[in-house]
Tab-separated table of C-alpha atoms in Angstrom:
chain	number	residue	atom	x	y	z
A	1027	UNK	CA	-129.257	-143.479	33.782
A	1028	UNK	CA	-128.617	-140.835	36.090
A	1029	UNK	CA	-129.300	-141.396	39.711
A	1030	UNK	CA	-129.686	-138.824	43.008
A	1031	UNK	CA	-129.688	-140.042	46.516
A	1032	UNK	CA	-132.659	-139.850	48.731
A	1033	UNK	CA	-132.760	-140.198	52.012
A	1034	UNK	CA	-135.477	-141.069	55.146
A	1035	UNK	CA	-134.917	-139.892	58.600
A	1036	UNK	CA	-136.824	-142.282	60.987
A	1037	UNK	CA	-136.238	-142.466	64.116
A	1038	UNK	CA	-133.037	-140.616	64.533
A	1039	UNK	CA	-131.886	-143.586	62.040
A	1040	UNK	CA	-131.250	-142.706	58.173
A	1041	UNK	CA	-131.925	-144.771	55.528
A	1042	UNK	CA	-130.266	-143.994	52.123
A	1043	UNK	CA	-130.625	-145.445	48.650
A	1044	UNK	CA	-129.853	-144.249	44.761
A	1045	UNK	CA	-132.679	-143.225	42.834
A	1046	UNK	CA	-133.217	-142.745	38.624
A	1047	UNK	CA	-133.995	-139.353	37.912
A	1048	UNK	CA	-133.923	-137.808	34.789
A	1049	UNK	CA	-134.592	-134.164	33.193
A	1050	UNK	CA	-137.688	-132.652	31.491
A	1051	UNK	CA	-137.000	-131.851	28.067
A	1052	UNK	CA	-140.210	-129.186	28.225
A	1053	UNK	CA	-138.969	-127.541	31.993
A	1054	UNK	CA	-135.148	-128.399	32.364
A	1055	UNK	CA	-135.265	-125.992	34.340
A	1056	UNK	CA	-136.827	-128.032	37.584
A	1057	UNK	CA	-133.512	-130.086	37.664
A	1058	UNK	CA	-133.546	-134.433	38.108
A	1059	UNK	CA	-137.042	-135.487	38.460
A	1060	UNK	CA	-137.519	-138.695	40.105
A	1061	UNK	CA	-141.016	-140.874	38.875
A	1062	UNK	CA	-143.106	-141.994	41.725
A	1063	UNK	CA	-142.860	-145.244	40.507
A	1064	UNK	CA	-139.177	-144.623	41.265
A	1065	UNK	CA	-140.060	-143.485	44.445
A	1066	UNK	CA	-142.203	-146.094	45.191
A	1067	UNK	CA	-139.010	-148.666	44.788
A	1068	UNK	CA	-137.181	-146.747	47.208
A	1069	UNK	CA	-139.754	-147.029	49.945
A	1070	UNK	CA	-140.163	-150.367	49.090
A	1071	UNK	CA	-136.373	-150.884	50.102
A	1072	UNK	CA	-137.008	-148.862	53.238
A	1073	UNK	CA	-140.033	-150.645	54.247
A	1074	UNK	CA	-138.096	-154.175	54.145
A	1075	UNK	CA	-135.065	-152.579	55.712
A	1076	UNK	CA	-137.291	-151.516	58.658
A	1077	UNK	CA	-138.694	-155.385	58.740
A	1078	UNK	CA	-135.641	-156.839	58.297
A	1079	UNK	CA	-133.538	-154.771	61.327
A	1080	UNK	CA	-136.429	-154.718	63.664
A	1081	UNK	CA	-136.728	-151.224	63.737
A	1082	UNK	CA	-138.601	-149.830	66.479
A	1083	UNK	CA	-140.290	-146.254	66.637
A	1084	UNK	CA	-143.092	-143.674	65.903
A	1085	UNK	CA	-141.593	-142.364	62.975
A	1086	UNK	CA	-140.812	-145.760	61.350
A	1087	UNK	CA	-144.500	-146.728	62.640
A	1088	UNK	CA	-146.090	-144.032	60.708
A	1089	UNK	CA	-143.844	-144.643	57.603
A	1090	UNK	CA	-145.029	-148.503	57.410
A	1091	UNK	CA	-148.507	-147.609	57.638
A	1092	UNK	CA	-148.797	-145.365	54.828
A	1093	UNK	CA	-146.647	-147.208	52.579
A	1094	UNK	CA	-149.193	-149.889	53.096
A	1095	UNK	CA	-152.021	-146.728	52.012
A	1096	UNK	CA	-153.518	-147.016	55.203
A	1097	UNK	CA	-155.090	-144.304	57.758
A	1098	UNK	CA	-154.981	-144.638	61.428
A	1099	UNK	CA	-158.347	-146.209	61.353
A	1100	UNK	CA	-157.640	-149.137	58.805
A	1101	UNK	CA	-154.741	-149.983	61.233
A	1102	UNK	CA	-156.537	-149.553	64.442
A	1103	UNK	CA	-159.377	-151.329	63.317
A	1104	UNK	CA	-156.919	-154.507	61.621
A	1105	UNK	CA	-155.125	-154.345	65.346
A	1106	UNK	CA	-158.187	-153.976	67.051
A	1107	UNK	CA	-157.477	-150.986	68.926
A	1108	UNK	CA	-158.952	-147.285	69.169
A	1109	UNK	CA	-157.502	-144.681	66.663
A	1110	UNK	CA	-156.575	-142.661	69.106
A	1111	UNK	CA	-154.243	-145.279	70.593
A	1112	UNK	CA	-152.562	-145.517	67.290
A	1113	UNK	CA	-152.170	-141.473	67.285
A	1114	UNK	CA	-150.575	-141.188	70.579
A	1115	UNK	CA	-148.147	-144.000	69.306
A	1116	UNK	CA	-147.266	-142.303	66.368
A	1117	UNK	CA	-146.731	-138.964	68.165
A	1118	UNK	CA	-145.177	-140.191	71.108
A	1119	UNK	CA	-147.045	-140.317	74.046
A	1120	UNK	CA	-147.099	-143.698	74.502
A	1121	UNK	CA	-144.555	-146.348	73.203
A	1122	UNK	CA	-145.054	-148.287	69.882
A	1123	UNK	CA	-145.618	-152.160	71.381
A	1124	UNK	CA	-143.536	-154.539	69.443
A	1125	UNK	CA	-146.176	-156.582	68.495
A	1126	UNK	CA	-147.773	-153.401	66.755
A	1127	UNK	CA	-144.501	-152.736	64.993
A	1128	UNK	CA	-143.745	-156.332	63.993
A	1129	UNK	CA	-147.614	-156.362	62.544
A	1130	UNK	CA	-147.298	-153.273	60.415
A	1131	UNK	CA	-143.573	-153.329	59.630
A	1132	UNK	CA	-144.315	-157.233	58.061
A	1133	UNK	CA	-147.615	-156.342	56.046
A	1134	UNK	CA	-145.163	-153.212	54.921
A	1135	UNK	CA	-142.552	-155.760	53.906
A	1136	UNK	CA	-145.000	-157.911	52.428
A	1137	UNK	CA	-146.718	-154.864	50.540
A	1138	UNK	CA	-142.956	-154.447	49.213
A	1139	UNK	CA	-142.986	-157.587	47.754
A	1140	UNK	CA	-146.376	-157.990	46.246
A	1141	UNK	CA	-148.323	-160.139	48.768
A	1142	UNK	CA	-150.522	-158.841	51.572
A	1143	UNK	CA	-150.477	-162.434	53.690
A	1144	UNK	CA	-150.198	-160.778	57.160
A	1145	UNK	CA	-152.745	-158.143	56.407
A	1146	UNK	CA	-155.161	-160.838	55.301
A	1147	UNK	CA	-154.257	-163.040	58.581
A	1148	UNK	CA	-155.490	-159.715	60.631
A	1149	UNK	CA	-158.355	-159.067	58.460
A	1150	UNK	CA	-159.864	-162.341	59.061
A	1151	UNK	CA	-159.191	-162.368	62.701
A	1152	UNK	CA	-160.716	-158.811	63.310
A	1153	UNK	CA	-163.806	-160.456	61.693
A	1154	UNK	CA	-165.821	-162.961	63.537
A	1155	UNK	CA	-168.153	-163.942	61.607
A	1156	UNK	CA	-168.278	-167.193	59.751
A	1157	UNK	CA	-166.347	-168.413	61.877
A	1158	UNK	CA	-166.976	-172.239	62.743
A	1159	UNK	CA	-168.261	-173.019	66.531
A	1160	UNK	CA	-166.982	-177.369	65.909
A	1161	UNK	CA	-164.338	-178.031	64.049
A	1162	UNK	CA	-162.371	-181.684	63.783
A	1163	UNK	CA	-159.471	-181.626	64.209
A	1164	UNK	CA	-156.872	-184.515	62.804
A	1165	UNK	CA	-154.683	-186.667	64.579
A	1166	UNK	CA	-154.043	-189.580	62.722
B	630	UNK	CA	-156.723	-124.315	31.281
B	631	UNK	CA	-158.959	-123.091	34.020
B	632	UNK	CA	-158.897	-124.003	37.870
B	633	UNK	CA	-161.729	-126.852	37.263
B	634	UNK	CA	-159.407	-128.285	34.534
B	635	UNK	CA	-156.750	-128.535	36.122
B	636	UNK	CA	-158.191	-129.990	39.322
B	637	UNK	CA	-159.664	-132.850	36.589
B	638	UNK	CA	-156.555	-133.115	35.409
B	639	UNK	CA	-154.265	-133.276	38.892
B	640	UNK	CA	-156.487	-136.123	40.289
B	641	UNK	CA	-156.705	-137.998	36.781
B	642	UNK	CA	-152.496	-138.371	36.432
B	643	UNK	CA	-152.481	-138.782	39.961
B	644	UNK	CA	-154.371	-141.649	39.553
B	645	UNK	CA	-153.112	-142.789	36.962
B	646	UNK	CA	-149.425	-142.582	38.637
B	647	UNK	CA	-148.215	-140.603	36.078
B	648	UNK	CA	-146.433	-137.945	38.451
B	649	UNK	CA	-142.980	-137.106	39.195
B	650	UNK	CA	-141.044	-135.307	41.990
B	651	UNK	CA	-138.598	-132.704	42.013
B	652	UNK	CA	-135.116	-134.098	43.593
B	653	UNK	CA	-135.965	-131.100	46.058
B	654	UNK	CA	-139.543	-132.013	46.746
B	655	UNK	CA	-138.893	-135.628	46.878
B	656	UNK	CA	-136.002	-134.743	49.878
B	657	UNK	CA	-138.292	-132.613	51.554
B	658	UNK	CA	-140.878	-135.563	51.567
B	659	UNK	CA	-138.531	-137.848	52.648
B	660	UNK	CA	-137.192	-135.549	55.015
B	661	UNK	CA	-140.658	-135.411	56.816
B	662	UNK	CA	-141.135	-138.757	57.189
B	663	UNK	CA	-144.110	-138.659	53.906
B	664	UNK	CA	-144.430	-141.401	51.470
B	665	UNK	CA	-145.693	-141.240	47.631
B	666	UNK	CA	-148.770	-142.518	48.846
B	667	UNK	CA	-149.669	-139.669	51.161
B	668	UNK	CA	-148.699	-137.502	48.349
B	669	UNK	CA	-151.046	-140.288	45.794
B	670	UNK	CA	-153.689	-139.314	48.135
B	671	UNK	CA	-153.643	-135.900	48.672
B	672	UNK	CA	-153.891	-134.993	44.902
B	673	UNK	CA	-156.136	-137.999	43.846
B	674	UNK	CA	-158.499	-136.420	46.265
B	675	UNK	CA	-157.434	-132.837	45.525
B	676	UNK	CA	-159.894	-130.408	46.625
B	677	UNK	CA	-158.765	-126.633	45.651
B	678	UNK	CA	-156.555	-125.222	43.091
B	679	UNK	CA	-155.348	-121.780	42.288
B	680	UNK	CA	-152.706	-120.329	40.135
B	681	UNK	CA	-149.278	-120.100	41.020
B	682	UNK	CA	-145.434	-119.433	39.587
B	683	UNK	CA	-144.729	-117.667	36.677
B	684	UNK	CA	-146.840	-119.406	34.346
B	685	UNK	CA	-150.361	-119.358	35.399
B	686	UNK	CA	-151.306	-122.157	32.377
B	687	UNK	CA	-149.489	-124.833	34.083
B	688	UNK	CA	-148.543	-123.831	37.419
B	689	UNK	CA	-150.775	-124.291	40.424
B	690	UNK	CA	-151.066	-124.836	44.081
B	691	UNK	CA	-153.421	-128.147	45.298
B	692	UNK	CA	-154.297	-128.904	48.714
B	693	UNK	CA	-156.193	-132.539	49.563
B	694	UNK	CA	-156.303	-134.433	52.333
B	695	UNK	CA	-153.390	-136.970	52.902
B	696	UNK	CA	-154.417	-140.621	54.100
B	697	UNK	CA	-154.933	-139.459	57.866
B	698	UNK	CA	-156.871	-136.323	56.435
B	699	UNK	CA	-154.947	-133.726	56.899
B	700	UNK	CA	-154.498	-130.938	54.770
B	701	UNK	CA	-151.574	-131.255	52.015
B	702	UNK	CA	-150.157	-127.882	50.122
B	703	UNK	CA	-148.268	-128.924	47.236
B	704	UNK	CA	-146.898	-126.895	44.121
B	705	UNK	CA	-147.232	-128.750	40.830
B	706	UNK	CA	-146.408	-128.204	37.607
B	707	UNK	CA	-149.195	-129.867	34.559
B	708	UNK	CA	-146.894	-130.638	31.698
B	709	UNK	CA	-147.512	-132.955	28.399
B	710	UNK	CA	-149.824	-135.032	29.878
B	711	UNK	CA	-147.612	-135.076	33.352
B	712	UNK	CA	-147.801	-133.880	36.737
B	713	UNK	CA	-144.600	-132.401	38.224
B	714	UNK	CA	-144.312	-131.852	42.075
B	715	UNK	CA	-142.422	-129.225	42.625
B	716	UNK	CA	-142.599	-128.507	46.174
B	717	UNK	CA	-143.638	-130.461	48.841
């Protein structure tokens, strides 16, 4: 099958992979068309790439967040912060912490791979209810 | 097909994830930082439609809100049961 490259500019990095396209028979006209399932492979690669080499930045920021299909506000609420703090991140007019961009870059990497562990770890601890006042704890 | 149609039809294959991109559209998506799921959103949730290109049966322009809510313009193409983004 025949493949184009596509590439992702986050950062002032760029990540590059090989995508299937192929051509309508009804419009051949439109050139290589590339599915969105297709699509959604290649930002799966990006998304663990950006795990993987610790990238660090708005752009990358932004990028994990939606490939997860979460707003601002699902994120701000999961990190416990305002919206707004995650929109001046994500434009630039404050730093991305590390611990934001480890958070969101892993539940992106997870997302990649079929599981949603982390995002389930910072579900449960944004919600405090149920949660048990004794517990035991065991030492034997 | 009329506007209401093919605003049915745009969020239904969008939906359904039965959409593909241009290699141009797809590059200037990339290019801007803009996943498939922003795009997923914005026609899934598709709010106007009007008639575009050469052929006005299956050629229109949709805005919808993205996953943040803003506004999305994108040029598709309805085709056998398809959805082809043409430009982003």
């Amino acid at each position: 099958m025949p493949t184009t490259e596509l590439k992702m500019k986050l950062d002032g990095r760029t990540l590059r992979g090989r995508v299937p396209c192929s051509v309508s028979k009804i419009r051949p006209e439109l050139g290589p068309l590339i599915d969105s399932d297709d699509l959604e492979v290649f930002e799966a690669k990006v998304a663990q790439s950006i795990f993987a080499q610790r990238l660090l930045g708005p752009e990358s920021l932004r990028f994990c967040r939606s490939f997860c299909e979460m707003s601002m506000q699902a994120v701000a609420e999961l990190l416990q912060v305002d919206r707004r703090t995650v929109q001046r991140w994500e434009s630039e007019e404050s730093p991305v912490p590390p611990w934001a961009m480890l958070l969101v870059s892993k539940m992106a990497d997870e997302r990649s791979k079929g599981r949603a562990v982390m995002r389930t770890w910072l579900a449960e601890l944004a919600d405090e209810r149920g949660r048990p006042t004794d517990i035991d704890v065991d030492v034997t | 097909m009329d506007p209401e149609d093919a605003l049915r039809a745009v969020r239904g294959l969008a939906k359904a994830n039965r959409f593909r991109l241009t290699v141009h559209a797809a590059r200037e998506a990339a290019e801007c930082g803009a996943t498939r799921a922003h795009i997923r959103c914005a026609l899934t949730n598709a709010n106007n439609i009007r008639p575009s290109g050469d052929n006005q049966a299956s050629d229109w322009t949709v805005l919808g809100p993205d996953l943040d809510g803003d506004d999305l313009d994108l040029a598709v193409i309805i085709e056998d049961g398809l959805l082809i983004i043409t430009v982003y």
